[in-house]
Tab-separated table of C-alpha atoms in Angstrom:
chain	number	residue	atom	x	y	z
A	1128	UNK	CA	86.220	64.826	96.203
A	1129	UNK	CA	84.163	67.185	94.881
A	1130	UNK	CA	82.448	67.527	98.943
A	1131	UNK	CA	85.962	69.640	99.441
A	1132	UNK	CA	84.518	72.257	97.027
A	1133	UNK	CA	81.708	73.145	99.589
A	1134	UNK	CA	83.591	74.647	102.238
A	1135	UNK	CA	84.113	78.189	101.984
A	1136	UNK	CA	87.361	77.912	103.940
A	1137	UNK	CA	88.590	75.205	101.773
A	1138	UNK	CA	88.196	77.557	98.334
A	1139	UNK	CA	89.499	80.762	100.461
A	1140	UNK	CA	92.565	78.749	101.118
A	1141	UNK	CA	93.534	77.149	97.972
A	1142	UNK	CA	92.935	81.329	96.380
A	1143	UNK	CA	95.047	82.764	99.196
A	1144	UNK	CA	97.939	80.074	98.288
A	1145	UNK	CA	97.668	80.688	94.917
A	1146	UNK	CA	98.515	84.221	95.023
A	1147	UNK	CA	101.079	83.497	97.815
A	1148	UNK	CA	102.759	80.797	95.522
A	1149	UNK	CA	102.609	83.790	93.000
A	1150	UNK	CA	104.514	86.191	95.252
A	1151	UNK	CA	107.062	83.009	96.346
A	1152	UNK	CA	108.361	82.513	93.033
A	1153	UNK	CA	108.744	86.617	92.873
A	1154	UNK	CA	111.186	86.408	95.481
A	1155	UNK	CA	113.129	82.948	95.158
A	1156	UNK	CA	113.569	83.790	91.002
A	1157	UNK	CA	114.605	87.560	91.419
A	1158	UNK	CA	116.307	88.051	94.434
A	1159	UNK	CA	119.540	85.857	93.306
A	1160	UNK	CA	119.113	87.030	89.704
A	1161	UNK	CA	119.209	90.284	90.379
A	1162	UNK	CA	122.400	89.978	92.810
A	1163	UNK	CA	124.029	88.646	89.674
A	1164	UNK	CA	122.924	90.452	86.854
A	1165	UNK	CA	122.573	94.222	88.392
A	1166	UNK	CA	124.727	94.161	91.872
A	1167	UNK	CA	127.503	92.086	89.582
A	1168	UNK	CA	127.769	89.571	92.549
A	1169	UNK	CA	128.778	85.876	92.384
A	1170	UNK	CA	126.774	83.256	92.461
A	1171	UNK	CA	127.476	82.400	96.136
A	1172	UNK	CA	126.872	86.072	97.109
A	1173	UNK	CA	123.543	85.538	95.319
A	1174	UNK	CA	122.787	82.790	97.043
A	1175	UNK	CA	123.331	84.373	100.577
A	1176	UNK	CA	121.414	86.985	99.610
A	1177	UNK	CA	118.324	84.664	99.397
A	1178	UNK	CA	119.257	83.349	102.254
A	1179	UNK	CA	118.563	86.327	104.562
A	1180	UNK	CA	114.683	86.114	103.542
A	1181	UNK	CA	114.222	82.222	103.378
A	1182	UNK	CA	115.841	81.739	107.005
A	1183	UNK	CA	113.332	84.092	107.982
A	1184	UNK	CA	110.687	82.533	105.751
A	1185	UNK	CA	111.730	79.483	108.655
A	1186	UNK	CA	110.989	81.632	111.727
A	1187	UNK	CA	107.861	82.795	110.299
A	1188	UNK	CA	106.465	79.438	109.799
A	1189	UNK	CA	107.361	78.283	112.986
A	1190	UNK	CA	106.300	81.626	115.025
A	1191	UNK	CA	103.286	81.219	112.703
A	1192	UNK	CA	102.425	78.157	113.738
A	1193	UNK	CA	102.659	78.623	117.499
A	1194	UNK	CA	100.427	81.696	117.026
A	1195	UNK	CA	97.955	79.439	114.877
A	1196	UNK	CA	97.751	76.924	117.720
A	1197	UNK	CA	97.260	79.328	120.082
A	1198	UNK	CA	95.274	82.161	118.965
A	1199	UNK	CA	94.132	80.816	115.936
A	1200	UNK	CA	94.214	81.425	112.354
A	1201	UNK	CA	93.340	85.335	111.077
A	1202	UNK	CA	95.999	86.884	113.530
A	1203	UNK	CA	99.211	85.177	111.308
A	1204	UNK	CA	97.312	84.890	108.049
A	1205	UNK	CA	96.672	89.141	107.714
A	1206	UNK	CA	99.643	90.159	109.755
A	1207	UNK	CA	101.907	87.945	107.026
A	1208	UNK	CA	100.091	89.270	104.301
A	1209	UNK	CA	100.773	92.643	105.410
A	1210	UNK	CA	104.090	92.124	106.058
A	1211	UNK	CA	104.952	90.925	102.867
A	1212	UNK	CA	103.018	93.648	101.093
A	1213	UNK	CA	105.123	96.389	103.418
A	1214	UNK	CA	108.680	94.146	102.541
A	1215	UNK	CA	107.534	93.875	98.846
A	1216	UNK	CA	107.022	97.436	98.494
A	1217	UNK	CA	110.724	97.778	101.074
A	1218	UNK	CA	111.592	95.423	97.964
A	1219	UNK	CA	110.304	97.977	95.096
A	1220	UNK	CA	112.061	100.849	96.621
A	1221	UNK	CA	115.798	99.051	95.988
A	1222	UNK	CA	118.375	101.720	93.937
A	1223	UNK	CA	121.330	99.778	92.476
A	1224	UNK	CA	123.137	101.483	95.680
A	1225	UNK	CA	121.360	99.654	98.289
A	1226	UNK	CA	123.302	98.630	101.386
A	1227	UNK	CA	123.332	96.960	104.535
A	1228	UNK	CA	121.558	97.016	106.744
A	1229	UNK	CA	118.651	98.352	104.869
A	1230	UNK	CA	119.268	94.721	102.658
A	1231	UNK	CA	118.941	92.378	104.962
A	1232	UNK	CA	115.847	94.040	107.002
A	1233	UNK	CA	113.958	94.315	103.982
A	1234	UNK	CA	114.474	90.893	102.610
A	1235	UNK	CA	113.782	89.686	106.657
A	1236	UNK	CA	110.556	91.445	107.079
A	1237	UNK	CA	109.431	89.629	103.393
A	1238	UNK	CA	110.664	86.376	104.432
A	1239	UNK	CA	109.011	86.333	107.795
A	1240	UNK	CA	105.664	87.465	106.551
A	1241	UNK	CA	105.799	84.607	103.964
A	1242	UNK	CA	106.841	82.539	107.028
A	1243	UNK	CA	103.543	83.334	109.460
A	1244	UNK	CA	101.429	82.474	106.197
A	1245	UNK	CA	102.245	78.754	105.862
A	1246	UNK	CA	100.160	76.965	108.975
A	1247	UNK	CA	97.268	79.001	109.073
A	1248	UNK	CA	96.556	78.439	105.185
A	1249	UNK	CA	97.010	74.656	106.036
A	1250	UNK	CA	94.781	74.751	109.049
A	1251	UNK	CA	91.953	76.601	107.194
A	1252	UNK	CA	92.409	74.170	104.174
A	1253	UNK	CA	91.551	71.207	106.383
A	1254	UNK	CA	89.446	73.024	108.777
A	1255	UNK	CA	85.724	71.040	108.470
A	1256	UNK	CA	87.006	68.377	106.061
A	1257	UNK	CA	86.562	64.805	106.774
A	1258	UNK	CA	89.086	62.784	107.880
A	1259	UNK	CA	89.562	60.333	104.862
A	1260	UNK	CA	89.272	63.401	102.547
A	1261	UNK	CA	92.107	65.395	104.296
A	1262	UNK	CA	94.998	63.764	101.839
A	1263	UNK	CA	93.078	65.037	98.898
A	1264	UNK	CA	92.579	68.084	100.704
A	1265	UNK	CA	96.449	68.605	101.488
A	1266	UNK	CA	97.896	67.637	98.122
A	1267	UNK	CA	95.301	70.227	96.428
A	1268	UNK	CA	96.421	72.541	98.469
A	1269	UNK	CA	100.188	72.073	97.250
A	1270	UNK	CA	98.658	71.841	94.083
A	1271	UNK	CA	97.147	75.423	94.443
A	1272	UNK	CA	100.872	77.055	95.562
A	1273	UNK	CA	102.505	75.258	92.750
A	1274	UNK	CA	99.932	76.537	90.065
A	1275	UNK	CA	100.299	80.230	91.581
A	1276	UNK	CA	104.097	79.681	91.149
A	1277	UNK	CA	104.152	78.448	87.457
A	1278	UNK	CA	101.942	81.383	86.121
A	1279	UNK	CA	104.014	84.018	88.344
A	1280	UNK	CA	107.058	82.901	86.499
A	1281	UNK	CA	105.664	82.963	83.220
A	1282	UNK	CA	104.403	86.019	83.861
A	1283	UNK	CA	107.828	87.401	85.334
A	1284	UNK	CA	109.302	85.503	81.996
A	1285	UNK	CA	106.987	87.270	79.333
A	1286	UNK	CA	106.833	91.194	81.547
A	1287	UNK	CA	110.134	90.965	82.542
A	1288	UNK	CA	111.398	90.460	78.472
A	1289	UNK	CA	108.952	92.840	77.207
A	1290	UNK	CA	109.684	95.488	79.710
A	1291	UNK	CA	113.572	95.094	79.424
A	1292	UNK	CA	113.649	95.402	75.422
A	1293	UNK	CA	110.989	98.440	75.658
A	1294	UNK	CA	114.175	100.003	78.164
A	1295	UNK	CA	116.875	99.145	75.667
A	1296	UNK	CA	115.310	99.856	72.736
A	1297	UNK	CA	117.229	102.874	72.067
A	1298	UNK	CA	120.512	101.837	73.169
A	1299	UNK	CA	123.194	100.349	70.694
A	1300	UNK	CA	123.935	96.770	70.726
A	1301	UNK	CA	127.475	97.082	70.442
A	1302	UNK	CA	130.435	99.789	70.059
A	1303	UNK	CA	134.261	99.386	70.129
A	1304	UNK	CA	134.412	103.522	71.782
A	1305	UNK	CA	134.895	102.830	75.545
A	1306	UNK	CA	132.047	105.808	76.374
A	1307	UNK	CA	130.098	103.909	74.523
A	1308	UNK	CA	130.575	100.736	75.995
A	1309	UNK	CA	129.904	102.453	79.283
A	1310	UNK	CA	126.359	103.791	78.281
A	1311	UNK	CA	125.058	100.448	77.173
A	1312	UNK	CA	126.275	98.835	80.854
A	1313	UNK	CA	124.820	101.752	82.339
A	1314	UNK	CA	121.481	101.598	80.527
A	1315	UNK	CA	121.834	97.622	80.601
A	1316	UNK	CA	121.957	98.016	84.592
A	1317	UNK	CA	119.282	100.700	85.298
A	1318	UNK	CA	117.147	98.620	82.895
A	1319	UNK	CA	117.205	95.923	84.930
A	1320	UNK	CA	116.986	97.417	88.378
A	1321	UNK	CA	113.805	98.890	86.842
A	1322	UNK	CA	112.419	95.782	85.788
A	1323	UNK	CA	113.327	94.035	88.965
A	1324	UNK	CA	111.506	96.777	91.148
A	1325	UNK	CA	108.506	96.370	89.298
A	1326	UNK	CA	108.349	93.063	89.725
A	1327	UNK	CA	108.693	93.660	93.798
A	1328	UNK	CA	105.878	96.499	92.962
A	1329	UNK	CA	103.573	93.684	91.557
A	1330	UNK	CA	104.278	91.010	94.256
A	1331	UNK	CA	103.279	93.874	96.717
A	1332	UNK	CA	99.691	94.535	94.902
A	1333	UNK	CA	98.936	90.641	94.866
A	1334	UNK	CA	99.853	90.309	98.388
A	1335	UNK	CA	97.387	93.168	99.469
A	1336	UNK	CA	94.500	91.178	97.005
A	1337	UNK	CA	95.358	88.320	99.047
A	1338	UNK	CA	94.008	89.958	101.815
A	1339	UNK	CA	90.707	89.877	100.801
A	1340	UNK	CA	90.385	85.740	100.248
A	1341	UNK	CA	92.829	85.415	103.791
A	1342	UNK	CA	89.503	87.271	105.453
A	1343	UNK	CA	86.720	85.002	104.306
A	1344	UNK	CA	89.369	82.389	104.528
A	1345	UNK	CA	89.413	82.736	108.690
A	1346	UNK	CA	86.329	84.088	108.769
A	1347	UNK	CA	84.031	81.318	110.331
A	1348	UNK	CA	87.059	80.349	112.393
A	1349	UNK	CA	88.887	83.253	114.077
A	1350	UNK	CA	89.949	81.359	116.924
């Protein structure tokens, strides 16, 4: 309905989940890629890995939600924003010998910051809209995430392959001399630890713009 289009908190919303879908897709696509490609781990290894930050991705939403119903919707929208800017950047910082516990904190304090964002963007979506409209409103919504998603991985798809070969470019494709062999794994590896940080570095920068839309998104309901 094109009514939904008035509301100020409505817009703020579906911009603020766009960029959060954006910085989702960062995280789900890289985390247990990069387990597998630069920390040589197996697939389930990867998968735990991922785990760390979408269990607390599950906390967040919930303690997000209780602080939503409670105290309303700016205090869980900018403190998950910053959150995930501070794990993103946590993220960024990663050498190819990170460890525990330094891992799983980092990946935590992302997760949970994603977490706290996922009520108050739906209760400032719907806040003011009618209640026959508030399907329409709700699937948008989704539909706003999902399009942040899709052009964050074909941006991570077209930076990441650009960025990699750019790395490489002056390392040989192949050699039978064992030292040899060693420098392209080497290279191969710090290439992609460098294109994987960046891509953390970038999910931090569009979490901090997402501050800016989270603001005017609360900002005729605080409380």
């Amino acid at each position: 309905p094109p009514t939904l289009f008035k509301l100020p908190s409505f817009n703020f919303s579906n911009t603020t989940h766009f960029l959060v879908g954006s910085v989702l897709i960062i995280g789900m696509v890289t985390i247990p890629l990069m387990a597998a490609s630069v920390f040589g781990q197996s697939p389930l290894e990867g998968g735990l890995q991922l785990l760390r930050m979408t269990l607390a991705i599950a906390v967040g939403a919930v303690t997000g939600g209780f602080i939503t119903q409670h105290w309303g919707a700016r205090i869980p929208s900018l403190s998950g924003l910053i959150l995930a800017t501070a794990g993103f950047l946590l993220l960024s910082s990663w050498t190819i010998d990170i460890a525990e516990p330094a891992l799983t904190i980092h990946l935590a304090i992302t997760g949970l910051g994603l977490g706290l964002l996922v009520s108050p963007i739906a209760e400032m979506a719907l806040f003011g809209v009618q209640d026959d409209q508030s399907g329409a409103a709700s699937a948008l919504l989704s539909v706003s995430r999902m399009v942040g998603m899709t052009a964050g991985l074909a941006a991570m798809t077209a930076l990441g392959t650009v960025q990699f070969n750019e790395l490489v470019a002056d390392v040989p494709a192949f050699s039978i001399d064992p030292e040899v062999q060693q420098q392209i794994i080497d290279s191969a590896t710090d290439a992609g630890m460098a294109v994987f940080t960046r891509f953390y570095l970038y999910a931090a920068i569009l979490s901090a713009v997402a501050l800016v839309p989270a603001w005017f998104m609360t900002k005729n309901k605080s409380s």
